[in-house]
JSON list of C-alpha atoms in Angstrom, two decimals:
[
{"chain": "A", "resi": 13, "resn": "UNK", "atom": "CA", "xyz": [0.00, 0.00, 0.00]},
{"chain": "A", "resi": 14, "resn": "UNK", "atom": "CA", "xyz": [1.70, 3.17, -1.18]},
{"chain": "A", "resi": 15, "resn": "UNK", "atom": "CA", "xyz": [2.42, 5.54, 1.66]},
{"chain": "A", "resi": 16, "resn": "UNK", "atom": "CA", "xyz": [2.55, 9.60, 2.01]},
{"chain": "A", "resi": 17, "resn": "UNK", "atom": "CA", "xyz": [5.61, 10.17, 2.96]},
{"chain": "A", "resi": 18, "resn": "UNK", "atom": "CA", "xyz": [7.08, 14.35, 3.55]},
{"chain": "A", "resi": 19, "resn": "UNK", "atom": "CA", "xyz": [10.90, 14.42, 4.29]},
{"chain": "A", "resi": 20, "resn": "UNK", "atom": "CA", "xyz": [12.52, 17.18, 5.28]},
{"chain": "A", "resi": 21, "resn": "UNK", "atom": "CA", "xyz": [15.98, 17.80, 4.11]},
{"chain": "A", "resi": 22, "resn": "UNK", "atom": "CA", "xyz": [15.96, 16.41, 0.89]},
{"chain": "A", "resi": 23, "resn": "UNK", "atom": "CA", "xyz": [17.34, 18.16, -1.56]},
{"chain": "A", "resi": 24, "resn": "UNK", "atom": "CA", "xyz": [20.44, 16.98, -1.00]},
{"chain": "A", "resi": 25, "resn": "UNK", "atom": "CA", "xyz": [22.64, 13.87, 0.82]},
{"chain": "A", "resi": 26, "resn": "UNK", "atom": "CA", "xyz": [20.45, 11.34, 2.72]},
{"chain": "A", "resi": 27, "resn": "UNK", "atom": "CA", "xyz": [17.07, 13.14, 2.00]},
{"chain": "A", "resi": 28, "resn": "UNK", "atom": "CA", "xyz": [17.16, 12.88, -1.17]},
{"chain": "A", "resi": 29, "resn": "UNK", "atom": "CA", "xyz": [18.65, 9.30, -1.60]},
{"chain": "A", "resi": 30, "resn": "UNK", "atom": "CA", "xyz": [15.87, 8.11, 0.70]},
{"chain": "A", "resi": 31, "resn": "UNK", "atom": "CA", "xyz": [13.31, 10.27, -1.63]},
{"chain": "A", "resi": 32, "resn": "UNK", "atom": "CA", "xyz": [14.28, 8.47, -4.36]},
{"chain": "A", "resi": 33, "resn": "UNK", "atom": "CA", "xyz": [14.19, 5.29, -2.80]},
{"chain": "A", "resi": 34, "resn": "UNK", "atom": "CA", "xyz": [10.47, 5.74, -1.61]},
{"chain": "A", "resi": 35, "resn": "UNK", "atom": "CA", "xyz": [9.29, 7.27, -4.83]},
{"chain": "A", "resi": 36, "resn": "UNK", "atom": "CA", "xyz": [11.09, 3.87, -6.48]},
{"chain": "A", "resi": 37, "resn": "UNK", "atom": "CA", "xyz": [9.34, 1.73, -3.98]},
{"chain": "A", "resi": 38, "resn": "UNK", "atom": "CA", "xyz": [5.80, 3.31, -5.12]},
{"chain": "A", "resi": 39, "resn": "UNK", "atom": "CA", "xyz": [5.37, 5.77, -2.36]},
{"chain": "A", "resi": 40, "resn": "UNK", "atom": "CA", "xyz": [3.68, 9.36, -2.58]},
{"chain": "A", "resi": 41, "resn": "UNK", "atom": "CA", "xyz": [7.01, 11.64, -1.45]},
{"chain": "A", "resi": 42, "resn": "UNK", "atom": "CA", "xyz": [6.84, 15.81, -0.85]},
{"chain": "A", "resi": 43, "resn": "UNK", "atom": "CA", "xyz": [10.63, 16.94, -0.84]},
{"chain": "A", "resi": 44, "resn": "UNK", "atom": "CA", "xyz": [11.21, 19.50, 1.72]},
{"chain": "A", "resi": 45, "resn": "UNK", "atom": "CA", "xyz": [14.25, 21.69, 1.32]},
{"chain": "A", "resi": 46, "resn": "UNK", "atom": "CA", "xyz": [15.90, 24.98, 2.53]},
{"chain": "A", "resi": 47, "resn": "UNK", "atom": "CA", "xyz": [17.45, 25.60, -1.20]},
{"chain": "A", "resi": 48, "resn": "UNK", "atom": "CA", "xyz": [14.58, 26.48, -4.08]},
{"chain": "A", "resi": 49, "resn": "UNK", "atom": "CA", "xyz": [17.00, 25.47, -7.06]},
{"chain": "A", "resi": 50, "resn": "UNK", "atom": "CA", "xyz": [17.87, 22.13, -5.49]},
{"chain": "A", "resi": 51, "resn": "UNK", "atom": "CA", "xyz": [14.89, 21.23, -4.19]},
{"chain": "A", "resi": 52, "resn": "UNK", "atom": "CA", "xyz": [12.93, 21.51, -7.24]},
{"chain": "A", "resi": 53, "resn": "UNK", "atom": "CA", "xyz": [15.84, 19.67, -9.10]},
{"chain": "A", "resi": 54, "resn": "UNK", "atom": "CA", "xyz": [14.50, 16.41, -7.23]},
{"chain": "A", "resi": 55, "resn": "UNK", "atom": "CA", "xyz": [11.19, 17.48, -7.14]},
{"chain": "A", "resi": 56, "resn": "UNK", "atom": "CA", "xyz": [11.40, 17.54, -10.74]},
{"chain": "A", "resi": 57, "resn": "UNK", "atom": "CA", "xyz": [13.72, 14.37, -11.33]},
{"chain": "A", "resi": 58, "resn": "UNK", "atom": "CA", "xyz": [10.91, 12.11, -8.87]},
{"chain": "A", "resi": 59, "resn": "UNK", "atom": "CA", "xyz": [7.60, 14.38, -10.42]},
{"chain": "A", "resi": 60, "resn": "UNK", "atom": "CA", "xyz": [6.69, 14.85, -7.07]},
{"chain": "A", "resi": 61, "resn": "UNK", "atom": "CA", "xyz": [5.71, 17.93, -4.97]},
{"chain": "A", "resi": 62, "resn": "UNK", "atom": "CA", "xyz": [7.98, 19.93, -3.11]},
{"chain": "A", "resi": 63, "resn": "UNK", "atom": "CA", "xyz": [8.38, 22.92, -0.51]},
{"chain": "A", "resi": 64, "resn": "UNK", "atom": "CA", "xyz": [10.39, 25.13, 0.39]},
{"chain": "A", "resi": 65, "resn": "UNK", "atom": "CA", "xyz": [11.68, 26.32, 3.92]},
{"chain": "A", "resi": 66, "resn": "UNK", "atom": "CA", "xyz": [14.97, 27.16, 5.89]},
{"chain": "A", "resi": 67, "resn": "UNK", "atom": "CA", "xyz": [14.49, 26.13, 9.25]},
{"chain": "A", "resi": 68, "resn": "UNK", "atom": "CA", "xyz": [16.55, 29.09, 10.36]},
{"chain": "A", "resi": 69, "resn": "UNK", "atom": "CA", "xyz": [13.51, 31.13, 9.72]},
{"chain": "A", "resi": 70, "resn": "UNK", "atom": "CA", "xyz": [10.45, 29.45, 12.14]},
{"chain": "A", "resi": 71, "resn": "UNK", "atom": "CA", "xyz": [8.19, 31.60, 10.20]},
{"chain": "A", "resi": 72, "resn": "UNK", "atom": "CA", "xyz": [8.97, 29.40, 7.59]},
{"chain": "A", "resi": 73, "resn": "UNK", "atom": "CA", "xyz": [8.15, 26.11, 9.28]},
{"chain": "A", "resi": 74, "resn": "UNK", "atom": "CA", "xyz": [4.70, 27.64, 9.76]},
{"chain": "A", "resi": 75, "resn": "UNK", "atom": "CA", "xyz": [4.25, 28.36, 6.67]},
{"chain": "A", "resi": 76, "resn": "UNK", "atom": "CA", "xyz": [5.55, 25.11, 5.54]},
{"chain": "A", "resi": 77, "resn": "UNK", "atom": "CA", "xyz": [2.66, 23.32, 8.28]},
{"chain": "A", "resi": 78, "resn": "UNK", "atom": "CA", "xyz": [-0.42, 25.00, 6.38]},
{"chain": "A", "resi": 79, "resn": "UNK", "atom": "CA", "xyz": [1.45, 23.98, 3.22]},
{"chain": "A", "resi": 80, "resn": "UNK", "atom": "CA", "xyz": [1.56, 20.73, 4.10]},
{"chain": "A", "resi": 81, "resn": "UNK", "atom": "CA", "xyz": [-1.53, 20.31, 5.69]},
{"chain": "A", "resi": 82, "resn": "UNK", "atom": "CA", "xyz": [-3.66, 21.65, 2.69]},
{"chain": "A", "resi": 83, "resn": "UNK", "atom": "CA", "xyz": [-1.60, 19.92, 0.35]},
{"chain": "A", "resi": 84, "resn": "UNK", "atom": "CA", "xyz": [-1.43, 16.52, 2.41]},
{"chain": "A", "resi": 85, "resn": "UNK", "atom": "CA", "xyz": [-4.60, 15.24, 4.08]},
{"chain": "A", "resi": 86, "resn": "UNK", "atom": "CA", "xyz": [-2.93, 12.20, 5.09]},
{"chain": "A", "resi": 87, "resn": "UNK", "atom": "CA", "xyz": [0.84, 12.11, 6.53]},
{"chain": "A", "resi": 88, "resn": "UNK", "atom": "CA", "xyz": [1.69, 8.51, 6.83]},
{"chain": "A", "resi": 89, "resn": "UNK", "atom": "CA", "xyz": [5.23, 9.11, 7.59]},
{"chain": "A", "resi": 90, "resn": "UNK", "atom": "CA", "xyz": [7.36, 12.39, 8.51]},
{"chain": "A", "resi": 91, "resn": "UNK", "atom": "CA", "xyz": [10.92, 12.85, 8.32]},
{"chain": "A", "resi": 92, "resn": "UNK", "atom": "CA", "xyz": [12.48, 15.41, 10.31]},
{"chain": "A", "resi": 93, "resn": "UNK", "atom": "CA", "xyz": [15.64, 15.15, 8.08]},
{"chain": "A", "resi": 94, "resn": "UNK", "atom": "CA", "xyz": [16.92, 18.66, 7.83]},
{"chain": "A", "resi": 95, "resn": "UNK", "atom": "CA", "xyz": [19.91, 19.94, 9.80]},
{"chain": "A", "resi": 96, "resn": "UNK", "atom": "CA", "xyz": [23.37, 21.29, 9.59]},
{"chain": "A", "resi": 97, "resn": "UNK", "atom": "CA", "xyz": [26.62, 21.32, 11.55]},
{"chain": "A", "resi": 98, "resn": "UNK", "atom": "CA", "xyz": [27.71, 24.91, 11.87]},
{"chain": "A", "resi": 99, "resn": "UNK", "atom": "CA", "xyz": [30.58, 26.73, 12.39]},
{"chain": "A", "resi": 100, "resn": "UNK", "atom": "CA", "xyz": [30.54, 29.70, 14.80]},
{"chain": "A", "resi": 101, "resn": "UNK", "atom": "CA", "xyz": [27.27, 30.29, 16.95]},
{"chain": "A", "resi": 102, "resn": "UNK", "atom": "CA", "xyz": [24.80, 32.65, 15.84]},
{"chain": "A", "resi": 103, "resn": "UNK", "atom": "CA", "xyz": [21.63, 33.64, 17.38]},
{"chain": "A", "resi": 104, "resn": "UNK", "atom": "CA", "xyz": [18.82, 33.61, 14.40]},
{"chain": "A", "resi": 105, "resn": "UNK", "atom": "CA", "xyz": [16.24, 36.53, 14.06]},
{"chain": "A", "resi": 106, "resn": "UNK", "atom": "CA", "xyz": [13.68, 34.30, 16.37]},
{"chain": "A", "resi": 107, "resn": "UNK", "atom": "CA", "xyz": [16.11, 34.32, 18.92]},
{"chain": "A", "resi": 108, "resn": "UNK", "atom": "CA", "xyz": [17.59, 30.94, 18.98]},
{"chain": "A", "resi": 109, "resn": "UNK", "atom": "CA", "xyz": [20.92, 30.03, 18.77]},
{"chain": "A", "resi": 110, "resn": "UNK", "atom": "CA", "xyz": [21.55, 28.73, 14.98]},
{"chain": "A", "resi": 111, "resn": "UNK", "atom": "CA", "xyz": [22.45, 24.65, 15.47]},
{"chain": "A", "resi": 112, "resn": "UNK", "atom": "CA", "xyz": [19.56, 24.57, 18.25]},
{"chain": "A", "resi": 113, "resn": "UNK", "atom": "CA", "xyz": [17.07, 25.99, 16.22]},
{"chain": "A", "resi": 114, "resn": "UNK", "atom": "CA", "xyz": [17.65, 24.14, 12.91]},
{"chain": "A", "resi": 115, "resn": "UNK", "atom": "CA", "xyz": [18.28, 20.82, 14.07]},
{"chain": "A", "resi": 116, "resn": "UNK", "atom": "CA", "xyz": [15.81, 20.72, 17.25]},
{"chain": "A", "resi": 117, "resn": "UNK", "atom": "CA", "xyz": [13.68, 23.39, 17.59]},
{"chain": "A", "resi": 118, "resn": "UNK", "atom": "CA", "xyz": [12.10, 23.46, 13.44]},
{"chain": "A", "resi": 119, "resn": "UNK", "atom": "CA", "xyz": [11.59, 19.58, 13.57]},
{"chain": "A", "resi": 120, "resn": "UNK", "atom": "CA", "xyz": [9.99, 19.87, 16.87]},
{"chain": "A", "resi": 121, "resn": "UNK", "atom": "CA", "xyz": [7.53, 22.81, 16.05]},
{"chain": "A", "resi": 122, "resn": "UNK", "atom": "CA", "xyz": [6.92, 21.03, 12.65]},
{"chain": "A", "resi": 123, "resn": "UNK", "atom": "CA", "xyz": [6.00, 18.05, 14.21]},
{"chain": "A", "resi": 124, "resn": "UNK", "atom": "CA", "xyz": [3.83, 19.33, 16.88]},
{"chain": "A", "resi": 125, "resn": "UNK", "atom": "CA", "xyz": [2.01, 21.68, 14.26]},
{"chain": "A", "resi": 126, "resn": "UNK", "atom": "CA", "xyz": [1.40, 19.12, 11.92]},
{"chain": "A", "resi": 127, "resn": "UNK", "atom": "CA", "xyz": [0.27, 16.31, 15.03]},
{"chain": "A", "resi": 128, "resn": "UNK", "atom": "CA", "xyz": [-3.36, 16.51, 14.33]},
{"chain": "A", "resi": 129, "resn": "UNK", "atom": "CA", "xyz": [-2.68, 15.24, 11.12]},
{"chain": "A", "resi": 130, "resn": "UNK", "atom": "CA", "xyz": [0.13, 12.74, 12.19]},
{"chain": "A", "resi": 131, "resn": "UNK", "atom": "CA", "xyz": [-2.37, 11.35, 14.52]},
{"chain": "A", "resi": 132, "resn": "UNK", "atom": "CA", "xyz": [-5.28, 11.02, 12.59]},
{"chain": "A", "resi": 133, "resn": "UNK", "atom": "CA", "xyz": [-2.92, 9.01, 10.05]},
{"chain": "A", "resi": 134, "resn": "UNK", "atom": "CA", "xyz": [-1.58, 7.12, 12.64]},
{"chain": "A", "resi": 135, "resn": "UNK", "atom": "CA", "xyz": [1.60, 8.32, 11.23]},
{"chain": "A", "resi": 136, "resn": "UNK", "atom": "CA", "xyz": [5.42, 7.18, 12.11]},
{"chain": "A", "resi": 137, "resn": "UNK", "atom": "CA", "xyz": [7.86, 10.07, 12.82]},
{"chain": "A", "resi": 138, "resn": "UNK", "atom": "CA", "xyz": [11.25, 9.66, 11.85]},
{"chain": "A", "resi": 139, "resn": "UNK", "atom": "CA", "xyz": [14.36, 11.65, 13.62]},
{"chain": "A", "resi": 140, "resn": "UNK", "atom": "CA", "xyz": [17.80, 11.94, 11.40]},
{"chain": "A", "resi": 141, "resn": "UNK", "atom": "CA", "xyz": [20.08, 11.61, 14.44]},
{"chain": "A", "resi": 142, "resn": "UNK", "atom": "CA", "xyz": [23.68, 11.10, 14.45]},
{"chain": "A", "resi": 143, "resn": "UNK", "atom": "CA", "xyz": [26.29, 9.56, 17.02]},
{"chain": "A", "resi": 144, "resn": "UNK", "atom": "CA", "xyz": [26.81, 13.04, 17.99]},
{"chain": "A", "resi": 145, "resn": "UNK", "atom": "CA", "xyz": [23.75, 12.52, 20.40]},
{"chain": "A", "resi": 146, "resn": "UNK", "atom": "CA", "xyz": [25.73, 9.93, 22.08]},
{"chain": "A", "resi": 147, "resn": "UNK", "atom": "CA", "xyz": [29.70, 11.36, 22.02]},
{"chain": "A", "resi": 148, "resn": "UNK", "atom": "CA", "xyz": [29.79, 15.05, 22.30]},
{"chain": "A", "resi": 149, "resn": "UNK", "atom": "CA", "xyz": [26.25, 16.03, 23.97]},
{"chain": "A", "resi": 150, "resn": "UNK", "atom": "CA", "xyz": [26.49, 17.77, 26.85]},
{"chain": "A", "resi": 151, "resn": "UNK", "atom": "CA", "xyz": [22.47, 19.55, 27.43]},
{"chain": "A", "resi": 152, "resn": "UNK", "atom": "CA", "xyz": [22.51, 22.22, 30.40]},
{"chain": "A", "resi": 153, "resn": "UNK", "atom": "CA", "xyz": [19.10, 22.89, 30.50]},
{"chain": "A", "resi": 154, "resn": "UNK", "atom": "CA", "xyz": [20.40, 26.28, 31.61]},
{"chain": "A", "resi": 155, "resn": "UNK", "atom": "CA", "xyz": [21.85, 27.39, 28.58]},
{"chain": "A", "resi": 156, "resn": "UNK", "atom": "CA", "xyz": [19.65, 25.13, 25.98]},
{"chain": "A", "resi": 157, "resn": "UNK", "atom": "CA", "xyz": [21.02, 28.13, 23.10]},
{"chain": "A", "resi": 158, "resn": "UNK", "atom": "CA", "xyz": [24.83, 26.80, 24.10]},
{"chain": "A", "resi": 159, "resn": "UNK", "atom": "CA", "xyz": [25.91, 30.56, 25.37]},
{"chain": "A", "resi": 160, "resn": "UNK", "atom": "CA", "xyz": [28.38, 29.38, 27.34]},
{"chain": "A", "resi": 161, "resn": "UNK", "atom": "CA", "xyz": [31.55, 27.28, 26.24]},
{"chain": "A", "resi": 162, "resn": "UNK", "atom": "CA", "xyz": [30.21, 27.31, 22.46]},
{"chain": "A", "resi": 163, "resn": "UNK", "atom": "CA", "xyz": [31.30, 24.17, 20.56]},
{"chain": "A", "resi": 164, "resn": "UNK", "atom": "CA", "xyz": [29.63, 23.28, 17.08]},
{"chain": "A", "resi": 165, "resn": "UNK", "atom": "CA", "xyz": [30.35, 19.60, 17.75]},
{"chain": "A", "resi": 166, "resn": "UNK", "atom": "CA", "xyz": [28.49, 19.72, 21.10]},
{"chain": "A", "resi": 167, "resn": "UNK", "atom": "CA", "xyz": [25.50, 22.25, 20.03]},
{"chain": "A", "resi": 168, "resn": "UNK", "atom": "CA", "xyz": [24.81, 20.16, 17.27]},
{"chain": "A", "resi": 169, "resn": "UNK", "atom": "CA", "xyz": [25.31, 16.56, 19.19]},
{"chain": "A", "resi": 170, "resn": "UNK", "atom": "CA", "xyz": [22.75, 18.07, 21.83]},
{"chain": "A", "resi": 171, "resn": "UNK", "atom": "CA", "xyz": [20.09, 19.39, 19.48]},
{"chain": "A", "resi": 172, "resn": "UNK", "atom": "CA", "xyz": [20.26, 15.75, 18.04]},
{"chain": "A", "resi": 173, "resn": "UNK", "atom": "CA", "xyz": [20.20, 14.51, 21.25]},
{"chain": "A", "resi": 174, "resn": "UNK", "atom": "CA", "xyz": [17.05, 16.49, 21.83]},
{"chain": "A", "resi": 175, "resn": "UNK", "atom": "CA", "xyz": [15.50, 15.19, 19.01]},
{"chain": "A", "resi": 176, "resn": "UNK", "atom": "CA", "xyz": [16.12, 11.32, 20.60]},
{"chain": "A", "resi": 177, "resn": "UNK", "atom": "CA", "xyz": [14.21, 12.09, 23.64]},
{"chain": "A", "resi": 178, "resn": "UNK", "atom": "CA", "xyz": [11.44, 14.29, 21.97]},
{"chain": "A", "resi": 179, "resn": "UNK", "atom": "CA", "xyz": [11.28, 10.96, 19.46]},
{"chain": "A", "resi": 180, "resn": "UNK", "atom": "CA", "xyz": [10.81, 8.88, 22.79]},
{"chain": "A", "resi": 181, "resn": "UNK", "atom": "CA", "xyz": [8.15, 11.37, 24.15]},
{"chain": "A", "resi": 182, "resn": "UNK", "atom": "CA", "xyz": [6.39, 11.29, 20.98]},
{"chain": "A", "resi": 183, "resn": "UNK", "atom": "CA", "xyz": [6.29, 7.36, 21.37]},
{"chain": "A", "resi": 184, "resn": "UNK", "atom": "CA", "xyz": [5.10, 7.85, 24.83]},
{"chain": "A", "resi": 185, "resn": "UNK", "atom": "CA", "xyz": [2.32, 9.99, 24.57]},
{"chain": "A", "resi": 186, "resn": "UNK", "atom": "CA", "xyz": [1.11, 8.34, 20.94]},
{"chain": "A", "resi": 187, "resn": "UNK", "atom": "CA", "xyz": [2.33, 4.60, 20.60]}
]
């Protein structure tokens, strides 16, 4: 039974490999990407639909929520995919430091914007992690936007550590 699938990230690396995979296997994929060009590229290569949104802009991920959701009644699976390692911290325009925003903080407001849906689907949710989580996280849930003793290796190993336990919440409250 071909699934609706939405994967963030993938207009590039792993996003769009596993795009192309799905759409091969006989799935319904929407490629999400930050870049326009490049995310239309495999929009255009699969002749699926695709959106556009930098999750260094949260305005953007609501935006890209009522996209979805009008475009997509049914979400069978989500793929929080998007995210970047980045060199020297910056706070973005909402406020959030750059790493924590883009790897934790989109994924999680997408998520939670799009839940009715998810729910109603009885969707899976699927967190790109890395073994950053497990090696270089540090969280001091006083300084969540890594203020203090800035690394990019431990900002971004503690946003995708973030996104391991909110993946375990999720399973919690939903499962």
């Amino acid at each position: 039974m071909p699934k609706t699938v939405v994967i963030t990230g993938a207009s590039d690396g792993t996003g769009a490999a596993a795009a192309r995979r799905l759409v091969d296997g006989g799935h319904h994929v929407v490629v999400v990407g930050r870049s326009a060009a490049k995310t239309k590229a495999v929009a255009d290569e699969l002749g699926v639909h695709c959106f556009v949104a930098d999750f260094a802009h949260l305005h953007q991920v609501h935006t890209l929520a009522a996209q979805l959701a009008d475009h997509c009644p049914r979400i069978d699976v989500l793929v929080n995919n998007a995210g970047a390692i980045l060199g020297d911290r910056h706070v973005t325009a909402d406020g959030f430091e750059e790493t924590f925003q883009v790897n934790y903080l989109a994924p999680f407001l997408l998520t939670n914007l799009l839940l009715d849906t998810l729910l109603a689907s009885q969707a899976l949710v699927l967190q790109t992690s890395s073994n950053a989580a497990r090696l270089s996280a540090r969280v001091d849930l006083d300084d969540l936007d890594n203020a203090r003793n800035y690394s990019p290796v431990r900002a971004y190993g503690n946003a995708k550590l973030e996104l391991v336990l909110f993946t375990r919440e999720l399973h919690d409250r939903y499962h």
